[in-house]
Short mmCIF file of C-alpha atoms in Angstrom, two decimals:
data_model
loop_
_atom_site.label_atom_id
_atom_site.label_comp_id
_atom_site.label_asym_id
_atom_site.label_seq_id
_atom_site.Cartn_x
_atom_site.Cartn_y
_atom_site.Cartn_z
CA MET A 1 -25.76 42.12 -13.15
CA VAL A 2 -28.15 40.79 -15.80
CA GLY A 3 -25.25 40.03 -18.13
CA ILE A 4 -23.44 38.15 -15.38
CA ILE A 5 -26.55 36.11 -14.62
CA ASP A 6 -26.98 35.26 -18.29
CA ASP A 7 -23.36 34.11 -18.61
CA THR A 8 -23.64 31.99 -15.47
CA CYS A 9 -26.92 30.45 -16.63
CA LEU A 10 -25.33 29.50 -19.94
CA HIS A 11 -22.38 27.91 -18.17
CA TYR A 12 -24.43 26.19 -15.45
CA THR A 13 -27.69 24.98 -16.99
CA ILE A 14 -30.23 23.58 -14.53
CA GLY A 15 -29.33 19.92 -14.13
CA THR A 16 -25.60 20.46 -14.69
CA ARG A 17 -23.39 18.28 -12.53
CA ILE A 18 -20.64 19.94 -10.50
CA LYS A 19 -17.89 18.92 -8.13
CA VAL A 20 -16.66 20.94 -5.15
CA GLY A 21 -13.75 19.27 -3.41
CA ASP A 22 -14.74 15.61 -3.17
CA ASN A 23 -18.47 16.31 -3.24
CA TYR A 24 -20.72 15.82 -6.27
CA GLY A 25 -23.95 17.74 -6.78
CA THR A 26 -26.58 18.86 -9.27
CA VAL A 27 -27.33 22.51 -10.08
CA LYS A 28 -30.99 23.22 -9.22
CA TYR A 29 -30.95 27.04 -9.21
CA VAL A 30 -28.86 29.87 -10.69
CA GLY A 31 -29.37 33.46 -9.54
CA GLU A 32 -29.42 35.88 -6.65
CA VAL A 33 -30.16 34.98 -3.03
CA SER A 34 -31.97 37.44 -0.82
CA GLY A 35 -29.63 39.21 1.58
CA TYR A 36 -26.43 38.33 -0.33
CA ASN A 37 -24.60 39.97 -3.19
CA GLY A 38 -23.70 38.30 -6.46
CA ILE A 39 -24.76 35.13 -8.22
CA TRP A 40 -25.20 31.81 -6.45
CA LEU A 41 -25.69 28.21 -7.50
CA GLY A 42 -28.35 26.24 -5.66
CA VAL A 43 -26.99 22.70 -5.40
CA GLU A 44 -28.53 19.37 -4.39
CA TRP A 45 -25.66 17.20 -3.15
CA ASP A 46 -25.43 13.46 -3.77
CA ASP A 47 -24.55 13.08 -0.10
CA PRO A 48 -27.87 13.92 1.62
CA GLN A 49 -25.99 15.16 4.73
CA ARG A 50 -23.62 17.47 2.84
CA GLY A 51 -26.00 20.44 2.64
CA LYS A 52 -27.79 22.71 5.11
CA HIS A 53 -31.39 22.87 3.86
CA SER A 54 -33.85 21.60 1.23
CA GLY A 55 -33.60 24.64 -1.07
CA CYS A 56 -35.52 26.99 1.21
CA HIS A 57 -33.70 30.05 2.58
CA GLU A 58 -35.27 32.52 5.02
CA GLY A 59 -38.75 31.33 4.11
CA LYS A 60 -38.28 31.48 0.33
CA ASN A 61 -38.16 28.32 -1.80
CA TYR A 62 -35.43 28.57 -4.41
CA PHE A 63 -35.35 24.85 -5.32
CA HIS A 64 -36.35 21.49 -3.87
CA THR A 65 -34.24 18.52 -2.76
CA GLN A 66 -35.20 14.91 -2.15
CA TYR A 67 -33.68 14.92 1.34
CA PRO A 68 -34.12 17.71 3.94
CA ASN A 69 -30.41 18.54 4.32
CA ALA A 70 -29.13 17.89 0.81
CA GLY A 71 -29.17 21.50 -0.46
CA SER A 72 -26.91 24.52 -0.18
CA PHE A 73 -25.78 27.61 -2.10
CA VAL A 74 -22.25 27.93 -3.49
CA ARG A 75 -20.41 30.56 -5.46
CA PRO A 76 -19.63 29.63 -9.09
CA GLY A 77 -15.98 30.31 -8.36
CA LYS A 78 -15.90 27.40 -5.90
CA VAL A 79 -16.83 24.90 -8.59
CA GLY A 80 -14.08 22.74 -10.06
CA PRO A 81 -13.17 22.80 -13.76
CA PHE A 82 -14.79 20.72 -16.53
CA GLU A 83 -13.12 18.70 -19.27
CA SER A 84 -14.06 16.51 -22.21
CA LEU A 85 -13.83 12.73 -22.39
CA GLU A 86 -11.20 13.14 -25.09
CA ILE A 87 -8.93 15.24 -22.88
CA ALA A 88 -9.45 13.01 -19.82
CA ALA A 89 -8.54 9.90 -21.82
CA ARG A 90 -5.44 11.49 -23.30
CA GLU A 91 -4.29 12.69 -19.89
CA ARG A 92 -4.78 9.26 -18.34
CA TYR A 93 -3.40 7.09 -21.14
CA LEU A 94 -0.93 9.31 -22.99
CA GLY A 95 0.14 11.75 -20.28
CA TYR A 96 -1.13 14.66 -22.36
CA SER A 97 -2.41 17.84 -20.81
CA ALA A 98 -5.02 19.98 -22.51
CA GLU A 99 -2.22 22.29 -23.67
CA SER A 100 -0.09 19.49 -25.12
CA SER A 101 -3.13 18.06 -26.91
CA LEU A 102 -3.62 21.48 -28.51
CA ASP A 103 0.08 21.56 -29.43
CA VAL A 104 -0.32 18.24 -31.25
CA SER A 105 -3.18 19.66 -33.31
CA LEU A 106 -1.14 22.73 -34.19
CA ILE A 107 1.87 20.62 -35.17
CA ARG A 108 -0.26 18.45 -37.45
CA GLU A 109 -1.87 21.51 -39.03
CA ALA A 110 1.51 23.15 -39.57
CA GLN A 111 2.99 19.97 -41.01
CA GLN A 112 0.18 19.70 -43.54
CA LYS A 113 0.45 23.34 -44.62
CA MET A 114 4.25 23.67 -44.60
CA GLN A 115 5.21 20.06 -45.37
CA ALA A 116 8.01 20.64 -42.88
CA SER A 117 10.14 17.59 -42.15
CA PHE A 118 11.54 19.38 -39.09
CA PHE A 119 8.31 18.73 -37.20
CA GLU A 120 8.39 15.11 -38.22
CA VAL A 121 11.97 14.64 -37.05
CA VAL A 122 11.65 16.51 -33.78
CA GLY A 123 8.28 15.40 -32.47
CA MET A 124 5.87 13.66 -34.77
CA ASP A 125 7.48 10.21 -34.71
CA LYS A 126 7.03 10.01 -30.93
CA ILE A 127 3.52 11.46 -31.15
CA ALA A 128 2.58 8.98 -33.89
CA ARG A 129 3.70 6.02 -31.79
CA LYS A 130 1.66 7.21 -28.83
CA GLN A 131 -1.31 7.99 -31.03
CA SER A 132 -1.17 4.51 -32.58
CA LYS A 133 -1.37 2.89 -29.15
CA PHE A 134 -4.21 5.25 -28.21
CA GLU A 135 -6.19 4.27 -31.28
CA GLN A 136 -5.84 0.57 -30.41
CA LEU A 137 -7.34 0.91 -26.93
CA SER A 138 -10.29 -1.46 -26.52
CA GLU A 139 -10.99 -0.53 -22.87
CA VAL A 140 -10.84 2.95 -21.33
CA SER A 141 -11.53 3.98 -17.73
CA VAL A 142 -11.72 7.67 -16.83
CA ASP A 143 -13.76 7.44 -13.65
CA ASN A 144 -13.68 10.34 -11.16
CA CYS A 145 -12.76 12.85 -13.86
CA PRO A 146 -14.72 16.14 -14.27
CA ILE A 147 -16.07 15.10 -17.69
CA ASN A 148 -19.17 16.90 -18.94
CA GLU A 149 -18.84 16.56 -22.73
CA ALA A 150 -17.61 14.08 -25.31
CA GLY A 151 -14.97 16.03 -27.23
CA TYR A 152 -13.43 14.53 -30.37
CA LEU A 153 -13.51 10.71 -30.11
CA LYS A 154 -12.96 9.53 -33.67
CA ASP A 155 -9.50 8.23 -32.70
CA PHE A 156 -11.16 5.46 -30.65
CA GLN A 157 -11.29 2.98 -33.49
CA VAL A 158 -11.71 -0.31 -31.56
CA LEU A 159 -13.04 0.87 -28.18
CA THR A 160 -15.61 -1.59 -26.78
CA THR A 161 -15.62 -0.86 -23.03
CA LEU A 162 -15.81 2.57 -21.41
CA ASN A 163 -15.96 3.52 -17.72
CA VAL A 164 -17.15 7.08 -17.08
CA SER A 165 -18.47 6.49 -13.56
CA SER A 166 -18.39 9.33 -11.01
CA THR A 167 -17.94 12.01 -13.66
CA LEU A 168 -20.01 15.13 -14.37
CA ILE A 169 -22.00 13.71 -17.29
CA TRP A 170 -25.54 14.88 -16.63
CA ASN A 171 -27.75 14.24 -19.65
CA TRP A 172 -28.28 11.58 -22.28
CA LYS A 173 -27.36 13.93 -25.12
CA ILE A 174 -23.74 13.82 -23.90
CA VAL A 175 -23.88 10.02 -23.70
CA ALA A 176 -25.43 9.81 -27.17
CA ASP A 177 -22.61 11.96 -28.56
CA ILE A 178 -20.08 9.49 -27.09
CA CYS A 179 -21.88 6.44 -28.51
CA LYS A 180 -22.38 8.07 -31.92
CA GLN A 181 -18.68 8.86 -32.27
CA VAL A 182 -17.64 5.40 -31.03
CA PRO A 183 -19.87 2.90 -32.87
CA THR A 184 -17.74 -0.01 -31.59
CA LEU A 185 -18.79 0.72 -27.98
CA ARG A 186 -20.65 -2.20 -26.41
CA ASP A 187 -20.15 -1.87 -22.62
CA LEU A 188 -20.72 1.47 -20.85
CA ASN A 189 -20.37 2.22 -17.12
CA LEU A 190 -22.27 5.35 -16.02
CA SER A 191 -22.34 4.52 -12.30
CA CYS A 192 -22.62 7.29 -9.73
CA ASN A 193 -23.81 9.90 -12.21
CA ARG A 194 -27.14 11.76 -12.12
CA LEU A 195 -28.76 12.05 -15.54
CA VAL A 196 -31.79 14.17 -16.42
CA LEU A 197 -34.82 12.11 -17.45
CA PRO A 198 -35.12 12.22 -21.26
CA THR A 199 -38.36 13.37 -22.86
CA ASP A 200 -40.13 11.39 -25.60
CA SER A 201 -38.89 13.81 -28.25
CA GLN A 202 -35.30 13.51 -26.99
CA ILE A 203 -35.58 9.72 -26.99
CA LYS A 204 -36.73 9.76 -30.61
CA GLU A 205 -33.77 11.95 -31.53
CA LEU A 206 -31.06 10.15 -29.51
CA GLU A 207 -32.10 6.47 -29.69
CA PRO A 208 -30.23 5.65 -32.96
CA ALA A 209 -26.90 6.44 -31.25
CA PHE A 210 -27.43 3.63 -28.70
CA ARG A 211 -28.31 0.77 -31.04
CA ASN A 212 -24.90 -0.91 -30.68
CA LEU A 213 -24.86 -0.70 -26.88
CA GLN A 214 -25.30 -4.07 -25.13
CA CYS A 215 -24.18 -3.62 -21.50
CA LEU A 216 -25.00 -0.62 -19.30
CA ASN A 217 -24.12 -0.03 -15.64
CA LEU A 218 -26.29 2.54 -13.84
CA ARG A 219 -25.26 1.73 -10.27
CA ASN A 220 -26.17 4.42 -7.74
CA CYS A 221 -27.59 6.86 -10.28
CA GLY A 222 -30.40 8.07 -8.03
CA TYR A 223 -33.27 6.20 -9.67
CA ASN A 224 -36.05 6.01 -7.09
CA ARG A 225 -38.97 5.36 -9.47
CA TRP A 226 -39.20 2.37 -11.80
CA GLY A 227 -41.09 4.54 -14.29
CA ASN A 228 -37.96 6.68 -14.73
CA VAL A 229 -35.97 3.55 -15.53
CA THR A 230 -38.46 2.29 -18.11
CA GLN A 231 -38.75 5.74 -19.71
CA THR A 232 -34.96 5.98 -20.07
CA ALA A 233 -34.75 2.36 -21.27
CA LYS A 234 -36.46 3.40 -24.51
CA LEU A 235 -33.06 4.81 -25.50
CA TRP A 236 -31.35 1.39 -25.53
CA PRO A 237 -33.29 -0.92 -27.90
CA ASN A 238 -30.73 -3.74 -27.87
CA ILE A 239 -29.55 -3.73 -24.27
CA GLU A 240 -28.65 -7.21 -22.95
CA VAL A 241 -27.09 -6.48 -19.54
CA LEU A 242 -28.44 -3.79 -17.20
CA ALA A 243 -27.07 -3.02 -13.71
CA LEU A 244 -29.28 -0.93 -11.40
CA GLN A 245 -27.73 -1.85 -8.06
CA GLU A 246 -27.76 0.64 -5.17
CA ASN A 247 -30.63 2.68 -6.61
CA PRO A 248 -33.37 3.35 -4.00
CA LEU A 249 -36.13 1.50 -5.87
CA THR A 250 -38.94 0.06 -3.77
CA GLU A 251 -41.63 -0.85 -6.30
CA LEU A 252 -41.64 -2.21 -9.85
CA ASP A 253 -44.20 -2.36 -12.65
CA VAL A 254 -44.90 -4.88 -15.38
CA VAL A 255 -42.60 -4.20 -18.34
CA ASN A 256 -43.94 -3.56 -21.83
CA CYS A 257 -41.54 -5.85 -23.67
CA LYS A 258 -42.78 -4.59 -27.04
CA GLU A 259 -41.10 -1.27 -26.21
CA ILE A 260 -38.14 -2.11 -23.97
CA PHE A 261 -35.97 -4.98 -22.75
CA LYS A 262 -36.61 -7.04 -25.88
CA ASN A 263 -33.17 -8.65 -25.57
CA LEU A 264 -32.43 -8.23 -21.85
CA LYS A 265 -30.52 -11.24 -20.48
CA GLU A 266 -29.01 -10.03 -17.19
CA LEU A 267 -30.52 -7.66 -14.62
CA ASP A 268 -28.76 -6.55 -11.42
CA LEU A 269 -31.04 -5.20 -8.67
CA HIS A 270 -28.88 -5.90 -5.64
CA ARG A 271 -28.77 -3.41 -2.75
CA THR A 272 -31.94 -1.69 -3.89
CA LYS A 273 -34.87 -1.39 -1.49
CA ILE A 274 -37.07 -4.00 -3.14
CA MET A 275 -37.95 -6.18 -0.16
CA ASP A 276 -41.24 -7.62 -1.44
CA PHE A 277 -40.80 -10.55 -3.85
CA ASP A 278 -44.24 -9.79 -5.30
CA GLN A 279 -42.57 -6.77 -6.88
CA ILE A 280 -39.92 -8.98 -8.46
CA CYS A 281 -42.63 -11.19 -9.98
CA LYS A 282 -43.75 -8.20 -12.04
CA LEU A 283 -40.62 -8.73 -14.15
CA GLY A 284 -41.63 -12.30 -14.98
CA ASN A 285 -42.80 -11.42 -18.49
CA ILE A 286 -39.27 -10.51 -19.62
CA CYS A 287 -38.97 -13.74 -21.59
CA THR A 288 -35.27 -13.30 -22.46
CA LEU A 289 -34.04 -12.76 -18.86
CA LYS A 290 -31.47 -15.40 -17.89
CA SER A 291 -29.79 -13.92 -14.80
CA LEU A 292 -31.25 -11.91 -11.90
CA ASN A 293 -29.22 -10.53 -8.99
CA LEU A 294 -31.19 -9.72 -5.81
CA MET A 295 -28.37 -9.71 -3.23
CA GLU A 296 -28.77 -7.77 0.04
CA ASN A 297 -32.30 -6.51 -0.54
CA GLY A 298 -33.79 -7.51 2.82
CA ILE A 299 -36.09 -10.11 1.23
CA GLU A 300 -37.56 -12.37 3.92
CA GLU A 301 -39.85 -14.62 1.91
CA ILE A 302 -39.95 -16.01 -1.63
CA LYS A 303 -43.48 -16.42 -2.88
CA LEU A 304 -44.34 -17.14 -6.53
CA PRO A 305 -47.79 -17.46 -8.12
CA ASP A 306 -49.65 -20.73 -7.58
CA CYS A 307 -49.49 -23.63 -10.02
CA GLU A 308 -50.15 -27.37 -10.11
CA PRO A 309 -47.59 -29.60 -8.32
CA ARG A 310 -46.43 -31.18 -11.59
CA GLU A 311 -46.42 -27.93 -13.60
CA LYS A 312 -44.02 -25.03 -14.00
CA LEU A 313 -44.91 -21.34 -14.12
CA LYS A 314 -45.03 -19.40 -17.36
CA ILE A 315 -43.09 -16.48 -15.90
CA PHE A 316 -39.30 -16.10 -15.88
CA VAL A 317 -39.31 -18.81 -18.55
CA ALA A 318 -35.62 -18.27 -19.45
CA LEU A 319 -34.27 -17.53 -15.95
CA GLU A 320 -31.28 -19.81 -15.31
CA GLN A 321 -29.42 -17.97 -12.55
CA LEU A 322 -30.78 -16.31 -9.40
CA ASN A 323 -28.67 -14.62 -6.71
CA LEU A 324 -30.33 -14.37 -3.28
CA LEU A 325 -27.19 -14.04 -1.14
CA TYR A 326 -27.41 -12.12 2.15
CA ASN A 327 -31.19 -11.85 2.28
CA PRO A 328 -32.81 -12.77 5.64
CA ILE A 329 -35.00 -15.50 4.12
CA TRP A 330 -36.42 -17.38 7.08
CA ASN A 331 -37.86 -20.61 5.61
CA GLU A 332 -35.45 -22.50 3.37
CA ALA A 333 -37.73 -25.44 2.58
CA ASP A 334 -40.60 -23.19 1.47
CA THR A 335 -38.19 -21.08 -0.57
CA PHE A 336 -36.76 -24.03 -2.48
CA ASN A 337 -40.22 -25.49 -3.04
CA GLU A 338 -41.32 -22.16 -4.56
CA LEU A 339 -38.22 -21.93 -6.77
CA ASP A 340 -38.97 -25.39 -8.18
CA LYS A 341 -41.85 -23.67 -10.01
CA LEU A 342 -39.34 -21.94 -12.30
CA SER A 343 -38.86 -24.00 -15.43
CA SER A 344 -35.25 -23.07 -16.27
CA LEU A 345 -33.56 -22.34 -12.94
CA LYS A 346 -30.17 -24.09 -12.87
CA ARG A 347 -27.87 -21.93 -10.75
CA LEU A 348 -28.73 -20.47 -7.35
CA ASN A 349 -26.79 -18.37 -4.84
CA LYS A 350 -28.11 -18.20 -1.29
CA SER A 351 -26.77 -17.77 2.23
CA PRO A 352 -27.71 -20.42 4.81
CA HIS A 353 -30.27 -19.53 7.44
CA LEU A 354 -28.81 -18.66 10.85
CA LYS A 355 -30.16 -21.95 12.26
CA SER A 356 -28.86 -23.94 9.29
CA ASP A 357 -25.49 -24.63 7.71
CA PHE A 358 -24.33 -24.99 4.12
CA ASP A 359 -24.49 -28.80 3.98
CA GLU A 360 -28.06 -28.85 5.27
CA MET A 361 -29.09 -26.05 2.91
CA PHE A 362 -27.37 -27.79 -0.02
CA SER A 363 -29.24 -31.02 0.66
CA LYS A 364 -32.60 -29.25 0.84
CA ALA A 365 -32.02 -27.18 -2.30
CA VAL A 366 -30.84 -30.10 -4.43
CA GLY A 367 -33.64 -32.35 -3.20
CA MET A 368 -36.38 -29.76 -3.68
CA ILE A 369 -35.37 -27.95 -6.91
CA SER A 370 -35.54 -30.66 -9.52
CA GLN A 371 -33.41 -29.03 -12.25
CA LEU A 372 -30.79 -27.33 -10.03
CA GLU A 373 -27.24 -27.80 -11.33
CA MET A 374 -25.20 -25.47 -9.12
CA LEU A 375 -25.54 -23.91 -5.65
CA ASN A 376 -23.13 -21.18 -4.58
CA LYS A 377 -20.82 -22.19 -7.45
CA ILE A 378 -20.69 -25.83 -6.31
CA GLU A 379 -21.84 -28.24 -8.99
CA VAL A 380 -24.54 -30.76 -8.15
CA SER A 381 -23.18 -34.23 -8.91
CA ALA A 382 -25.35 -37.26 -9.62
CA GLU A 383 -24.27 -38.68 -6.25
CA ALA A 384 -25.21 -35.46 -4.43
CA ARG A 385 -28.63 -35.42 -6.08
CA ARG A 386 -29.23 -39.06 -5.15
CA ASP A 387 -28.26 -38.44 -1.52
CA ALA A 388 -30.38 -35.27 -1.32
CA SER A 389 -33.38 -37.03 -2.83
CA TYR A 390 -33.03 -39.87 -0.35
CA ASP A 391 -32.83 -37.36 2.50
CA ILE A 392 -36.06 -35.69 1.32
CA TRP A 393 -37.62 -39.16 0.88
CA LYS A 394 -36.90 -39.96 4.54
CA ARG A 395 -37.58 -36.51 5.98
CA TYR A 396 -41.17 -36.24 4.78
CA ALA A 397 -42.05 -39.97 4.80
CA MET A 398 -44.32 -39.78 7.84
CA GLU A 399 -46.11 -36.68 6.56
CA TRP A 400 -46.67 -38.40 3.19
CA LEU A 401 -47.99 -41.57 4.88
CA GLN A 402 -50.50 -39.55 6.90
CA ALA A 403 -51.73 -37.82 3.74
CA ALA A 404 -51.71 -40.81 1.40
CA ASP A 405 -55.26 -42.02 2.09
CA THR A 406 -56.99 -38.65 1.57
CA PRO A 407 -56.73 -37.21 -1.98
CA GLU A 408 -57.28 -33.60 -0.89
CA ILE A 409 -54.63 -33.78 1.82
CA LEU A 410 -52.24 -35.62 -0.51
CA TYR A 411 -52.73 -32.90 -3.14
CA ASP A 412 -51.83 -30.22 -0.60
CA PHE A 413 -48.79 -32.30 0.44
CA TYR A 414 -47.53 -32.42 -3.15
CA LYS A 415 -47.98 -28.66 -3.51
CA LYS A 416 -45.88 -28.19 -0.39
CA HIS A 417 -43.29 -30.79 -1.49
CA ARG A 418 -43.27 -30.53 -5.27
CA THR A 419 -40.47 -33.02 -5.98
CA TYR A 420 -41.76 -35.77 -3.66
CA ALA A 421 -43.92 -37.47 -6.30
CA GLN A 422 -40.89 -37.78 -8.59
CA ILE A 423 -38.79 -39.15 -5.73
CA ILE A 424 -41.41 -41.82 -4.95
CA GLU A 425 -41.52 -42.79 -8.61
CA LYS A 426 -37.77 -43.32 -8.50
CA TYR A 427 -37.27 -44.87 -5.04
CA GLY A 428 -40.65 -46.32 -4.20
CA SER A 429 -43.14 -45.79 -1.38
CA PRO A 430 -41.62 -44.83 2.00
CA ALA A 431 -44.39 -46.70 3.85
CA GLU A 432 -42.18 -49.61 4.89
CA PHE A 433 -39.42 -47.22 5.86
CA VAL A 434 -41.78 -45.42 8.24
CA VAL A 435 -43.30 -48.57 9.73
CA ARG A 436 -40.15 -50.68 10.00
CA PRO A 437 -38.46 -48.88 12.93
CA LYS A 438 -41.63 -49.29 15.02
CA SER A 439 -41.53 -53.08 14.72
CA LYS A 440 -37.93 -53.69 15.69
CA GLN A 441 -37.53 -56.67 18.06
CA SER A 442 -33.95 -56.31 19.15
CA ASN A 443 -31.40 -53.65 19.88
CA LEU A 444 -28.91 -55.63 17.77
CA ILE A 445 -28.82 -55.65 13.98
CA LYS A 446 -26.82 -57.83 11.62
CA ILE A 447 -24.85 -55.94 8.97
CA ARG A 448 -22.55 -56.99 6.16
CA VAL A 449 -19.27 -55.08 5.98
CA TYR A 450 -17.70 -55.03 2.52
CA ASN A 451 -14.03 -54.06 2.14
CA GLN A 452 -13.71 -52.55 -1.34
CA GLN A 453 -9.92 -52.91 -1.34
CA SER A 454 -9.72 -56.61 -0.57
CA GLY A 455 -13.22 -57.71 -1.56
CA GLU A 456 -13.61 -59.35 1.85
CA ILE A 457 -17.05 -59.48 3.50
CA TRP A 458 -17.49 -59.49 7.27
CA GLU A 459 -20.87 -60.15 8.90
CA LYS A 460 -21.28 -58.63 12.33
CA ARG A 461 -24.05 -58.01 14.88
CA VAL A 462 -23.84 -54.52 16.35
CA PRO A 463 -26.09 -52.33 18.51
CA ARG A 464 -28.38 -49.93 16.68
CA MET A 465 -27.08 -47.10 18.85
CA ILE A 466 -23.41 -47.71 18.11
CA THR A 467 -21.74 -44.57 16.73
CA VAL A 468 -20.15 -44.45 13.32
CA GLN A 469 -16.83 -43.67 14.98
CA THR A 470 -16.99 -46.83 17.11
CA LEU A 471 -17.89 -48.89 14.04
CA GLN A 472 -14.97 -47.33 12.18
CA GLY A 473 -12.66 -48.47 14.96
CA LEU A 474 -13.99 -52.05 14.85
CA ILE A 475 -13.64 -52.17 11.08
CA ALA A 476 -10.13 -50.71 11.13
CA LYS A 477 -9.11 -53.36 13.68
CA ARG A 478 -10.76 -56.16 11.69
CA PHE A 479 -9.14 -55.21 8.37
CA GLN A 480 -5.84 -53.91 9.73
CA THR A 481 -3.84 -56.37 7.63
CA THR A 482 -5.24 -54.85 4.43
CA SER A 483 -5.65 -51.20 5.47
CA SER A 484 -3.28 -48.83 3.67
CA SER A 485 -3.01 -46.63 6.75
CA SER A 486 -3.79 -47.97 10.20
CA SER A 487 -3.51 -44.46 11.66
CA SER A 488 -6.64 -43.16 9.91
CA LEU A 489 -10.20 -44.41 10.22
CA PRO A 490 -11.89 -45.75 7.08
CA GLN A 491 -14.65 -43.86 5.28
CA LEU A 492 -18.02 -45.59 5.49
CA SER A 493 -21.27 -45.57 3.55
CA TYR A 494 -24.09 -48.07 3.41
CA ILE A 495 -26.46 -49.67 0.90
CA ASP A 496 -30.09 -50.12 1.92
CA ALA A 497 -31.05 -53.78 1.44
CA LYS A 498 -34.55 -52.80 0.30
CA TYR A 499 -33.34 -50.07 -2.06
CA PRO A 500 -29.90 -51.15 -3.32
CA GLU A 501 -29.59 -48.17 -5.66
CA LEU A 502 -29.32 -45.89 -2.62
CA VAL A 503 -25.80 -45.40 -1.27
CA VAL A 504 -25.83 -43.22 1.87
CA PRO A 505 -22.55 -41.66 3.11
CA MET A 506 -22.03 -42.01 6.87
CA ASP A 507 -19.99 -38.85 7.07
CA ASN A 508 -20.82 -37.76 10.64
CA SER A 509 -18.82 -39.97 12.98
CA ALA A 510 -20.75 -38.78 16.04
CA LYS A 511 -24.10 -40.05 14.72
CA THR A 512 -25.46 -43.54 15.43
CA LEU A 513 -26.45 -46.28 12.99
CA ASP A 514 -30.04 -45.70 14.05
CA PHE A 515 -29.72 -42.07 12.94
CA TYR A 516 -28.77 -43.29 9.46
CA SER A 517 -31.64 -45.87 9.55
CA VAL A 518 -29.27 -48.81 9.11
CA GLN A 519 -31.29 -52.05 9.42
CA ASP A 520 -30.80 -55.82 9.39
CA GLY A 521 -29.22 -56.95 6.16
CA ASP A 522 -27.83 -53.58 5.10
CA THR A 523 -24.30 -53.49 3.70
CA VAL A 524 -21.64 -51.11 5.04
CA ILE A 525 -19.01 -50.23 2.44
CA VAL A 526 -15.44 -49.58 3.56
CA LYS A 527 -13.47 -47.20 1.33
#
C-alpha cells in the first residue's frame, strides 16, 4: 500500500489540476480515507456546488476548501488523462495524435541513421509541408485541453499569441518552461486556471523566462487577495496589459511600482467585487496606466481625492480611458465633476442612469469633463462641446448668481461645478440670462428667420409658448417656393442675439421657444 501511495503522490502532487468529466478541480489531499479501501484524491472543485463537503469527512479534516460544498474525494482512476502543450497543439493544428507524433520522431531518427530515401518518398515530404506550416504559426489556441506540461516547443519559431485557458496548468514553473522555449511569445491567456502562488525563491529562479511577455490574461483564476496578485506580478517585469476580470477581489493595496507594474498600460478589473471606488484610487500611483476597465462591479459612487477647482490630481496621471459601463452610479453630475479632476482622461464608457437617457448623459459629460474626446465610442465634436457648454451655462446660472457675491460660497460652487469658470470665461456672465426672463413684458417675441438656402430673412412675431413643430410648419409654408421637399419639416437652430457665437439646435419639436430661451432679436436658422 505504501508503494501505491508513493506512486500516486508522485503523479498527483498537491496543487495538481485535474479534470473529471466537465469539472475542473485542484488536488488538496492524496491518501487513505477512514472507512474506505484504497487511495483517494481530495479535490477542491472550481464549481463551489460540485462537491459534498469542505474537506472534512466523519469529523476528520483531510483538507480545506474556500467554499463549504466545494470538496469531495475521487478515485485516481476517475481522473482524465494529461498531455503536453506540444501534443495538444499538434493534435489541433496538424491532426496528429500522440502516437503519430512519436512516429514522426522515429522516422526522422531512422532517416538520419539510415539515409533512407524510401522514408522521404513515402512520408517525409507530406510531414515536412505540415511541419513548415506548424512552425509559421503566430497564434495558437489550445483551450480546454488537459495540458499540464510544456513538452518540446522549439518548433514554434514565430509564435506571439498563445491561449491555454481552461487547461490543467497549475504552477508557474510550467508557464516559465513555455515562455523560455518560445522567446517570441508576447500575449498569453491563462484564464480559468488555478496556479499555485510562487515563493520568493521561485520568482527569482523563473522571472528571466517572462521578460519578453507583454500581455497576460488571468480571468477567473481564483485570485481573492490583491497581495497574491502583486506577489505573482514580480514574475512579469515588463507586463503592459493585465486582465484580472472575474476574480473575487474586494480590496486593493497601493502598488510598489519600483517592484512591479513599471510598464503597465492596461488593467482589466471588470466583474470583480471591487464596489468601493476608494479601493480603485489606491492604484493611482501607477504612472504608466492608460486604460482601466471597471465594468459591472456594482460601483454606486465615484469619489476622488479633493483638489482645487482649477487643478488636476496627481494620481492616474496617464489614464486616458475609463470603462464604467453597467455600474449603478446614481449621480451623473457628481460623477462627471469628479472625473474632471483626472488630467489625461479622454475616453469614457458609461451607461445612462435609469432616470436619464444617452443624450442627456452625453451633454452632462461633455460639459463637465473639460478634456473628454469620446463617450461610449462617440467622438465629441466642436459643435457638441459648444452645445454642452451652453447647456451647463444655462443649467447652473441661477445657482452661480446666488453664489457670486459671497467668495466662500462661490468657491464651493466652483468645486461642485469645476468647468463653470472656464465656461464663463468663454461665454460671459449668465447674470443677464437669469434676470431677462423675469422682466418680459409681452407674450410675443420678434424673431428673425434666416433661410440658409435662399438667403432670405423673414421677421415674425410669435408667442413665446409656440412649439418648435408649429414654428416649423409656419416656416415651411412661408418658404415653400424654395424648400427642396415640402413634405418634410425644416431643421431649426437659433443664434442668441447677446451671444452670437452660440448656435443652439432646436431638435425637440415638442418643446416651446421659451424652453429654448429664445428672446426678442434672436435669429432662427432654417437648414
